[in-house]
Tab-separated table of C-alpha atoms in Angstrom:
chain	number	residue	atom	x	y	z
M	1	MET	CA	0.000	0.000	0.000
M	2	SER	CA	1.345	3.428	-0.968
M	3	SER	CA	1.427	6.477	1.309
M	4	SER	CA	-1.520	8.015	-0.527
M	5	GLY	CA	-3.452	4.738	-0.296
M	6	LEU	CA	-2.779	4.524	3.438
M	7	ALA	CA	-3.920	8.124	3.843
M	8	ARG	CA	-7.213	7.364	2.075
M	9	VAL	CA	-7.880	4.302	4.242
M	10	LEU	CA	-7.081	6.189	7.443
M	11	ARG	CA	-9.377	9.052	6.452
M	12	SER	CA	-12.181	6.582	5.686
M	13	LEU	CA	-11.764	4.916	9.069
M	14	CYS	CA	-11.871	8.296	10.819
M	15	ILE	CA	-15.032	9.281	8.969
M	16	ALA	CA	-16.583	5.923	9.918
M	17	GLY	CA	-15.729	6.620	13.577
M	18	ASP	CA	-13.230	3.758	13.891
M	19	LEU	CA	-10.298	5.722	15.270
M	20	SER	CA	-8.775	2.746	17.132
M	21	THR	CA	-8.461	0.717	13.938
M	22	ALA	CA	-7.022	3.718	12.117
M	23	VAL	CA	-4.277	4.198	14.717
M	24	ARG	CA	-3.528	0.467	14.825
M	25	LEU	CA	-3.174	0.415	11.034
M	26	LEU	CA	-0.985	3.531	11.145
M	27	CYS	CA	1.408	1.832	13.565
M	28	GLN	CA	1.543	-1.365	11.478
M	29	ARG	CA	2.529	0.290	8.180
M	30	PRO	CA	6.061	1.517	7.513
M	31	MET	CA	5.035	4.431	5.288
M	32	CYS	CA	4.075	7.970	6.321
M	33	PRO	CA	0.495	9.047	5.486
M	34	GLY	CA	1.370	12.767	5.341
M	35	ALA	CA	0.746	15.871	7.444
M	36	ALA	CA	-2.926	16.239	6.519
M	37	THR	CA	-3.747	12.717	7.710
M	38	TYR	CA	-1.783	13.142	10.938
M	39	ALA	CA	-3.716	16.361	11.540
M	40	LEU	CA	-7.032	14.558	10.968
M	41	LEU	CA	-6.110	11.739	13.358
M	42	LEU	CA	-5.014	14.161	16.068
M	43	GLN	CA	-8.200	16.172	15.679
M	44	GLU	CA	-10.263	13.005	16.132
M	45	CYS	CA	-8.326	12.307	19.338
M	46	VAL	CA	-9.125	15.839	20.526
M	47	ASN	CA	-12.820	15.395	19.691
M	48	ARG	CA	-12.929	12.137	21.644
M	49	ARG	CA	-10.591	13.366	24.415
M	50	ASP	CA	-8.582	10.190	23.792
M	51	ALA	CA	-5.128	10.940	25.178
M	52	ARG	CA	-3.851	7.357	24.770
M	53	LEU	CA	-4.399	7.150	21.005
M	54	GLY	CA	-3.087	10.662	20.474
M	55	LYS	CA	0.157	9.790	22.232
M	56	ARG	CA	0.506	6.703	20.046
M	57	ILE	CA	0.185	8.897	16.960
M	58	HIS	CA	2.845	11.273	18.293
M	59	ALA	CA	5.120	8.346	19.111
M	60	ARG	CA	4.677	7.038	15.556
M	61	MET	CA	5.732	10.426	14.165
M	62	VAL	CA	8.895	10.323	16.248
M	63	ALA	CA	9.630	6.664	15.397
M	64	THR	CA	9.342	7.245	11.638
M	65	GLY	CA	11.366	10.452	11.706
M	66	PHE	CA	8.446	12.568	10.500
M	67	ARG	CA	9.445	16.239	10.504
M	68	CYS	CA	6.651	18.278	12.042
M	69	GLY	CA	6.098	21.671	10.487
M	70	GLU	CA	4.382	24.540	12.271
M	71	TYR	CA	0.906	23.236	11.371
M	72	ILE	CA	1.371	19.724	12.810
M	73	THR	CA	3.291	21.023	15.825
M	74	THR	CA	0.368	23.328	16.582
M	75	LYS	CA	-2.003	20.388	16.213
M	76	LEU	CA	0.070	18.416	18.720
M	77	LEU	CA	0.026	21.376	21.090
M	78	ILE	CA	-3.768	21.656	20.817
M	79	PHE	CA	-4.119	17.915	21.424
M	80	TYR	CA	-2.037	17.941	24.611
M	81	ALA	CA	-3.623	21.147	25.917
M	82	LYS	CA	-7.181	19.947	25.355
M	83	THR	CA	-6.578	16.518	26.845
M	84	GLY	CA	-5.134	18.123	29.978
M	85	ASP	CA	-1.476	17.098	29.619
M	86	LEU	CA	-0.095	20.580	30.256
M	87	GLY	CA	3.435	19.284	30.873
M	88	ALA	CA	3.653	17.808	27.365
M	89	ALA	CA	1.909	20.876	25.936
M	90	HIS	CA	4.535	23.140	27.502
M	91	LYS	CA	7.336	21.026	26.019
M	92	VAL	CA	5.821	21.255	22.539
M	93	PHE	CA	5.205	24.990	22.965
M	94	ASP	CA	8.726	25.699	24.252
M	95	GLY	CA	10.209	23.795	21.295
M	96	MET	CA	8.383	25.885	18.673
M	97	SER	CA	10.626	28.267	16.746
M	98	ARG	CA	7.631	30.364	15.712
M	99	ARG	CA	4.434	30.646	17.728
M	100	SER	CA	1.223	31.755	16.087
M	101	VAL	CA	-1.808	33.250	17.815
M	102	VAL	CA	-3.412	29.782	17.575
M	103	ALA	CA	-0.499	28.241	19.500
M	104	TRP	CA	-0.663	30.893	22.221
M	105	ASN	CA	-4.428	30.441	22.437
M	106	ALA	CA	-4.061	26.683	22.850
M	107	MET	CA	-1.660	27.117	25.772
M	108	ILE	CA	-3.682	29.864	27.467
M	109	SER	CA	-6.923	27.906	27.038
M	110	GLY	CA	-5.361	24.699	28.367
M	111	CYS	CA	-3.925	26.471	31.414
M	112	ALA	CA	-7.233	28.242	32.066
M	113	ARG	CA	-8.910	24.835	32.449
M	114	GLY	CA	-6.253	23.560	34.885
M	115	ASP	CA	-5.706	24.071	38.601
M	116	ALA	CA	-5.045	27.393	40.313
M	117	GLY	CA	-1.349	27.347	39.410
M	118	ALA	CA	-2.105	26.679	35.754
M	119	GLN	CA	-4.751	29.403	35.727
M	120	ALA	CA	-2.212	31.877	37.069
M	121	ARG	CA	0.133	30.833	34.235
M	122	ALA	CA	-2.666	31.523	31.744
M	123	VAL	CA	-2.789	35.126	32.969
M	124	GLU	CA	1.012	35.383	32.785
M	125	MET	CA	1.064	33.938	29.266
M	126	PHE	CA	-1.463	36.533	28.144
M	127	GLY	CA	1.056	39.212	29.099
M	128	ALA	CA	3.922	37.273	27.470
M	129	MET	CA	1.931	36.933	24.254
M	130	ARG	CA	1.416	40.694	24.048
M	131	ALA	CA	5.076	41.286	24.917
M	132	ALA	CA	5.993	39.032	21.969
M	133	GLY	CA	4.150	41.425	19.686
M	134	LEU	CA	1.090	39.296	18.925
M	135	ALA	CA	-2.427	40.712	19.050
M	136	PRO	CA	-4.865	38.640	21.139
M	137	ASP	CA	-8.122	37.667	19.430
M	138	GLN	CA	-11.576	36.908	20.843
M	139	PHE	CA	-10.567	33.359	21.800
M	140	THR	CA	-7.542	34.647	23.727
M	141	PHE	CA	-9.702	37.073	25.677
M	142	ALA	CA	-12.367	34.440	26.388
M	143	SER	CA	-9.743	32.025	27.795
M	144	VAL	CA	-7.821	34.502	29.926
M	145	LEU	CA	-11.048	35.996	31.317
M	146	CYS	CA	-12.108	32.457	32.224
M	147	ALA	CA	-8.838	32.062	34.151
M	148	CYS	CA	-9.399	35.402	35.918
M	149	ALA	CA	-12.929	34.298	36.845
M	150	ARG	CA	-11.734	31.025	38.367
M	151	LEU	CA	-8.989	32.821	40.279
M	152	ALA	CA	-11.366	35.626	41.343
M	153	ALA	CA	-8.581	37.916	40.067
M	154	LEU	CA	-10.639	41.066	39.597
M	155	GLU	CA	-7.801	43.506	38.922
M	156	HIS	CA	-6.275	41.237	36.284
M	157	GLY	CA	-9.730	40.843	34.781
M	158	ARG	CA	-10.223	44.592	34.602
M	159	ARG	CA	-6.878	44.998	32.837
M	160	VAL	CA	-7.788	42.297	30.317
M	161	HIS	CA	-11.121	44.060	29.767
M	162	ALA	CA	-9.285	47.313	29.054
M	163	VAL	CA	-7.011	45.589	26.529
M	164	ALA	CA	-10.056	44.014	24.851
M	165	VAL	CA	-11.681	47.429	24.431
M	166	LYS	CA	-8.480	48.909	22.983
M	167	SER	CA	-8.089	45.901	20.688
M	168	ASP	CA	-11.590	46.442	19.271
M	169	VAL	CA	-12.667	42.975	20.411
M	170	GLY	CA	-15.257	44.380	22.828
M	171	GLY	CA	-18.101	43.545	20.467
M	172	ASN	CA	-17.365	39.824	20.230
M	173	VAL	CA	-20.041	37.651	21.808
M	174	PHE	CA	-17.574	34.990	23.081
M	175	ALA	CA	-15.340	37.524	24.787
M	176	ASN	CA	-18.329	39.379	26.238
M	177	SER	CA	-19.837	36.176	27.641
M	178	ALA	CA	-16.547	35.451	29.428
M	179	LEU	CA	-16.401	39.081	30.601
M	180	VAL	CA	-19.872	38.924	32.170
M	181	ASP	CA	-18.981	35.630	33.860
M	182	MET	CA	-15.700	37.039	35.164
M	183	TYR	CA	-17.330	40.052	36.823
M	184	LEU	CA	-19.991	37.852	38.414
M	185	LYS	CA	-17.438	35.316	39.688
M	186	CYS	CA	-15.486	38.256	41.149
M	187	SER	CA	-18.640	39.461	42.977
M	188	CYS	CA	-19.166	42.550	40.806
M	189	PRO	CA	-22.746	42.125	39.534
M	190	GLU	CA	-23.057	45.811	38.654
M	191	ASP	CA	-20.041	45.627	36.346
M	192	ALA	CA	-21.452	42.423	34.856
M	193	HIS	CA	-24.727	44.202	34.109
M	194	ARG	CA	-22.864	47.074	32.477
M	195	ALA	CA	-20.869	44.685	30.303
M	196	PHE	CA	-24.057	42.827	29.398
M	197	ALA	CA	-25.935	46.020	28.558
M	198	ALA	CA	-23.044	47.315	26.418
M	199	ALA	CA	-22.732	44.099	24.399
M	200	PRO	CA	-23.962	44.701	20.824
M	201	GLU	CA	-24.727	41.006	20.404
M	202	ARG	CA	-25.921	38.434	22.931
M	203	ASN	CA	-26.268	34.673	22.941
M	204	VAL	CA	-27.607	31.996	25.283
M	205	THR	CA	-24.183	31.592	26.908
M	206	MET	CA	-24.131	35.239	27.959
M	207	TRP	CA	-27.682	35.098	29.307
M	208	THR	CA	-26.865	31.883	31.175
M	209	ALA	CA	-23.774	33.451	32.765
M	210	LEU	CA	-25.895	36.352	34.013
M	211	ILE	CA	-28.638	34.076	35.357
M	212	SER	CA	-26.126	31.775	37.055
M	213	GLY	CA	-24.229	34.660	38.630
M	214	HIS	CA	-27.365	36.200	40.105
M	215	GLY	CA	-28.425	32.840	41.514
M	216	GLN	CA	-25.020	32.296	43.125
M	217	HIS	CA	-25.199	35.755	44.719
M	218	GLY	CA	-28.609	35.007	46.242
M	219	ARG	CA	-30.503	37.238	43.821
M	220	VAL	CA	-32.963	34.500	42.982
M	221	ALA	CA	-35.884	36.706	41.923
M	222	GLU	CA	-33.608	38.599	39.531
M	223	ALA	CA	-32.234	35.322	38.138
M	224	LEU	CA	-35.738	34.055	37.370
M	225	ALA	CA	-36.744	37.423	35.897
M	226	LEU	CA	-33.688	37.304	33.629
M	227	PHE	CA	-34.668	33.808	32.474
M	228	ASP	CA	-38.149	35.029	31.548
M	229	ARG	CA	-36.711	38.091	29.821
M	230	MET	CA	-34.319	35.903	27.842
M	231	ALA	CA	-37.229	33.771	26.631
M	232	ARG	CA	-39.229	36.885	25.700
M	233	ASP	CA	-36.268	38.173	23.685
M	234	GLY	CA	-36.364	35.014	21.580
M	235	PHE	CA	-33.438	33.107	23.088
M	236	ARG	CA	-34.034	29.420	23.708
M	237	PRO	CA	-32.588	28.167	27.034
M	238	ASN	CA	-30.321	25.149	26.940
M	239	ASP	CA	-29.349	22.455	29.455
M	240	VAL	CA	-26.874	24.728	31.222
M	241	THR	CA	-29.430	27.537	31.536
M	242	PHE	CA	-31.809	25.203	33.353
M	243	LEU	CA	-29.031	24.047	35.667
M	244	ALA	CA	-28.484	27.699	36.613
M	245	VAL	CA	-32.218	28.207	37.216
M	246	LEU	CA	-32.598	25.052	39.321
M	247	SER	CA	-29.527	25.980	41.374
M	248	ALA	CA	-30.962	29.460	41.977
M	249	CYS	CA	-34.294	27.972	43.121
M	250	ALA	CA	-32.438	25.580	45.452
M	251	HIS	CA	-30.467	28.408	47.067
M	252	GLY	CA	-33.615	30.507	47.414
M	253	GLY	CA	-35.756	27.707	48.850
M	254	LEU	CA	-38.241	28.016	45.985
M	255	VAL	CA	-39.098	24.333	45.679
M	256	ASP	CA	-42.459	24.665	43.914
M	257	GLU	CA	-41.057	27.203	41.458
M	258	GLY	CA	-38.025	25.003	40.851
M	259	LEU	CA	-40.172	21.944	40.191
M	260	ARG	CA	-42.312	23.968	37.791
M	261	ARG	CA	-39.221	25.142	35.890
M	262	PHE	CA	-37.871	21.597	35.862
M	263	SER	CA	-41.114	20.303	34.375
M	264	SER	CA	-41.036	23.015	31.699
M	265	MET	CA	-37.731	21.678	30.374
M	266	SER	CA	-39.501	18.890	28.511
M	267	SER	CA	-43.031	20.248	28.270
M	268	GLU	CA	-42.191	23.717	26.908
M	269	TYR	CA	-38.676	23.446	25.493
M	270	GLY	CA	-38.373	19.791	24.454
M	271	LEU	CA	-35.208	19.253	26.506
M	272	THR	CA	-34.512	15.895	28.131
M	273	PRO	CA	-33.257	16.326	31.717
M	274	ARG	CA	-29.833	14.829	32.370
M	275	GLY	CA	-28.327	13.465	35.557
M	276	GLU	CA	-27.091	16.922	36.564
M	277	HIS	CA	-30.638	18.307	36.434
M	278	TYR	CA	-31.991	15.530	38.631
M	279	ALA	CA	-29.077	16.118	41.021
M	280	ALA	CA	-30.032	19.799	41.225
M	281	VAL	CA	-33.626	18.834	42.052
M	282	VAL	CA	-32.372	16.405	44.725
M	283	ASP	CA	-30.355	19.231	46.282
M	284	MET	CA	-33.361	21.566	46.088
M	285	LEU	CA	-35.680	19.085	47.823
M	286	ALA	CA	-33.088	18.210	50.464
M	287	ARG	CA	-32.501	21.869	51.343
M	288	ALA	CA	-36.227	22.127	52.043
M	289	GLY	CA	-36.083	19.109	54.364
M	290	ARG	CA	-37.727	16.784	51.842
M	291	LEU	CA	-35.085	14.053	51.732
M	292	HIS	CA	-37.704	11.333	51.345
M	293	ASP	CA	-39.087	13.055	48.236
M	294	ALA	CA	-35.532	13.380	46.927
M	295	TYR	CA	-34.969	9.642	47.350
M	296	GLU	CA	-38.294	8.817	45.676
M	297	LEU	CA	-37.235	10.960	42.702
M	298	VAL	CA	-33.917	9.122	42.422
M	299	LYS	CA	-35.473	5.705	42.932
M	300	ASN	CA	-38.038	6.259	40.177
M	301	LEU	CA	-35.556	7.339	37.527
M	302	PRO	CA	-35.703	4.788	34.670
M	303	ASP	CA	-31.911	4.380	34.624
M	304	CYS	CA	-31.115	5.455	38.174
M	305	GLN	CA	-28.382	2.812	38.487
M	306	GLU	CA	-26.263	4.708	35.938
M	307	HIS	CA	-26.509	8.234	37.388
M	308	SER	CA	-23.516	8.654	39.697
M	309	VAL	CA	-24.095	12.415	39.884
M	310	VAL	CA	-27.622	11.858	41.261
M	311	TRP	CA	-26.501	9.357	43.891
M	312	GLY	CA	-23.639	11.722	44.746
M	313	ALA	CA	-26.140	14.545	45.246
M	314	LEU	CA	-28.239	12.349	47.529
M	315	LEU	CA	-25.132	11.363	49.503
M	316	GLY	CA	-24.185	15.023	49.911
M	317	ALA	CA	-27.766	15.861	50.905
M	318	CYS	CA	-27.639	13.283	53.695
M	319	ARG	CA	-24.476	14.960	54.978
M	320	LYS	CA	-25.892	18.487	54.932
M	321	HIS	CA	-29.537	17.968	55.770
M	322	GLY	CA	-29.800	14.842	57.910
M	323	GLY	CA	-31.383	11.606	56.794
M	324	ASP	CA	-31.144	8.153	58.297
M	325	VAL	CA	-28.005	6.053	58.109
M	326	ALA	CA	-29.681	3.438	55.888
M	327	LEU	CA	-30.355	6.076	53.196
M	328	LEU	CA	-26.832	7.462	53.561
M	329	GLU	CA	-25.246	4.041	53.099
M	330	LEU	CA	-27.535	3.133	50.203
M	331	ALA	CA	-26.549	6.344	48.380
M	332	ALA	CA	-22.873	5.673	49.166
M	333	ARG	CA	-23.002	2.090	47.825
M	334	ARG	CA	-24.718	3.147	44.606
M	335	PHE	CA	-22.336	6.083	44.083
M	336	PHE	CA	-19.083	4.191	44.754
M	337	ARG	CA	-20.203	1.353	42.513
M	338	LEU	CA	-20.086	3.894	39.656
M	339	GLN	CA	-17.201	6.082	40.877
M	340	PRO	CA	-15.006	4.027	43.226
M	341	GLY	CA	-12.100	6.474	43.056
M	342	ASN	CA	-13.931	9.674	44.044
M	343	ALA	CA	-11.983	10.897	47.071
M	344	GLY	CA	-14.274	13.835	47.804
M	345	LYS	CA	-17.320	11.672	48.425
M	346	TYR	CA	-15.350	9.362	50.735
M	347	VAL	CA	-14.567	12.436	52.824
M	348	VAL	CA	-18.268	13.395	52.771
M	349	LEU	CA	-19.171	9.887	53.968
M	350	ALA	CA	-16.528	9.922	56.707
M	351	ASN	CA	-17.605	13.376	57.910
M	352	THR	CA	-21.244	12.276	58.010
M	353	TYR	CA	-20.325	9.274	60.138
M	354	ALA	CA	-18.231	11.544	62.388
M	355	ALA	CA	-21.179	13.911	62.892
M	356	ARG	CA	-23.127	10.883	64.168
M	357	GLU	CA	-20.134	9.723	66.275
M	358	MET	CA	-19.948	6.438	64.332
M	359	TRP	CA	-16.177	6.193	64.711
M	360	ASP	CA	-15.792	2.620	63.437
M	361	SER	CA	-17.545	3.639	60.227
M	362	VAL	CA	-15.282	6.709	59.949
M	363	ALA	CA	-12.250	4.427	60.191
M	364	GLY	CA	-13.783	2.136	57.561
M	365	ALA	CA	-14.235	5.028	55.109
M	366	HIS	CA	-10.622	6.116	55.618
M	367	GLU	CA	-9.403	2.558	55.196
M	368	ALA	CA	-11.341	2.263	51.920
M	369	MET	CA	-9.568	5.397	50.673
M	370	ARG	CA	-6.173	3.995	51.606
M	371	SER	CA	-6.837	0.611	49.987
M	372	LEU	CA	-7.918	2.295	46.734
M	373	GLY	CA	-4.989	4.706	46.826
M	374	VAL	CA	-7.199	7.798	46.576
M	375	ARG	CA	-6.612	11.057	48.381
M	376	LYS	CA	-8.504	14.324	48.370
M	377	ASP	CA	-6.697	17.509	47.403
M	378	PRO	CA	-7.003	20.185	50.106
M	379	ALA	CA	-9.921	22.577	49.688
M	380	TRP	CA	-8.846	26.152	48.981
M	381	SER	CA	-10.273	29.568	48.286
M	382	ALA	CA	-8.785	32.815	47.026
M	383	VAL	CA	-9.490	36.522	47.311
M	384	GLN	CA	-7.778	39.496	45.730
M	385	VAL	CA	-7.102	42.542	47.914
M	386	ARG	CA	-5.426	45.653	46.470
M	387	GLY	CA	-4.142	43.720	43.498
M	388	LYS	CA	-2.592	40.920	45.581
M	389	GLN	CA	-3.917	37.354	45.436
M	390	HIS	CA	-4.426	35.633	48.803
M	391	THR	CA	-4.983	31.863	48.730
M	392	PHE	CA	-6.220	29.882	51.738
M	393	LEU	CA	-6.319	26.162	52.416
M	394	ALA	CA	-8.850	24.532	54.721
M	395	GLY	CA	-7.629	25.084	58.297
M	396	ASP	CA	-4.801	27.284	57.001
M	397	SER	CA	-2.314	28.632	59.558
M	398	TYR	CA	0.421	29.925	57.245
M	399	HIS	CA	-0.948	33.300	56.155
M	400	ASP	CA	0.870	36.346	57.575
M	401	GLU	CA	-2.413	37.721	58.943
M	402	CYS	CA	-3.667	34.326	60.124
M	403	SER	CA	-4.519	35.390	63.708
M	404	ALA	CA	-6.382	38.511	62.641
M	405	ILE	CA	-8.302	36.592	59.967
M	406	TYR	CA	-9.469	33.920	62.417
M	407	GLU	CA	-10.429	36.616	64.918
M	408	VAL	CA	-12.665	38.316	62.344
M	409	CYS	CA	-14.117	34.957	61.204
M	410	ASN	CA	-14.998	34.066	64.792
M	411	ALA	CA	-16.574	37.486	65.349
M	412	LEU	CA	-18.677	37.062	62.198
M	413	ALA	CA	-19.724	33.560	63.279
M	414	CYS	CA	-20.793	34.909	66.664
M	415	ALA	CA	-22.765	37.712	65.037
M	416	VAL	CA	-24.576	35.278	62.754
M	417	SER	CA	-25.255	32.910	65.657
M	418	GLU	CA	-26.626	35.725	67.851
M	419	GLN	CA	-28.876	36.944	65.069
M	420	SER	CA	-30.288	33.514	64.228
M	421	VAL	CA	-30.760	32.457	67.859
M	422	GLY	CA	-32.080	35.870	68.879
M	423	ALA	CA	-34.826	35.510	66.302
M	424	THR	CA	-36.163	32.511	68.251
M	425	ASP	CA	-35.408	32.989	71.931
M	426	GLY	CA	-33.456	36.211	72.255
M	427	VAL	CA	-30.499	34.460	73.955
M	428	SER	CA	-26.911	34.505	72.654
M	429	HIS	CA	-25.214	31.095	72.546
M	430	CYS	CA	-21.908	32.419	71.218
């Protein structure tokens, strides 16, 4: 078989959806199918998020001495960045003699989807890209604003916004959606509204960001009003929009309204609820003290055995809102059958047992974690004060102002406790 013949067969297999056979055939033949076919195979790996096959393709390039030009090198970079292998992506990026805007975007986007350290690198790379003389486009701005949102880095976000305006990208719907989300995640709803109002074009993503942000800030009535306004303006809500609405109803205790909106997904909009939607309803019912109704909902799902997210929501609900031990352990068994390596839920289970002083069961949960080799990364939060990022771990004692911070936290906890208790019996228990 000639190189061109191999290329045709590989393309046919990709089109037919048989990527595994295509890669196996590629590795069995001594000839090179050409840059275009390598690019197609790598793109299929990106679409499927199949890191293993993509690495085999890269290894085959190296083994056959294929010389990667800028186009294929950029494809490799995109593959590694989108499959989450930022170490390999950095190596490819650092080895490029010439870096296009697409290459910079791939690295910034990949870092923006990583952990806090990677997100901080995304912001740094945005500055390095401009220093290299390249003009960011709408995809650059969308990615770096996403990183700023996840870091709650308001000042960095404002600077990126200013650059976007100067770069005449302020009218792009992708960049504006990320901008609205960034301001909301940084607790600046007024700025988010201004960005939304100034946007010449809007899409469902931008509306959803606004609805979600208002729900997360406790502005439930405004979130629901925005949903209705979006529908009146001719925008059709999607799955993510309904997740934002259901979450807002859960936080606001609006169970009946939430159930009505949930029902409208299929009846009015023809959307089929997914596991995440049922999980949101479980959370909503549990917050209202209706754990039994939440379990009945889960139990009556036609394919409830396959919904780990729903069983996980029920497990979390038992931790936060009570529930008998039998229900807790049933939810745990069903969840871990589907996701045995989820460290976070083992911690939830152990903490629930600890709250009930079931110490043997606590030890059993910890032993299960050790035997499976899973560990939970420490929880952390971040806040930006006067342009400086402050990151805190759970139970942190390393911050320079640690004593003062705990003193204020304790004072706030006492104030909240006095207010809530005073509403019932007028006595402070702080």
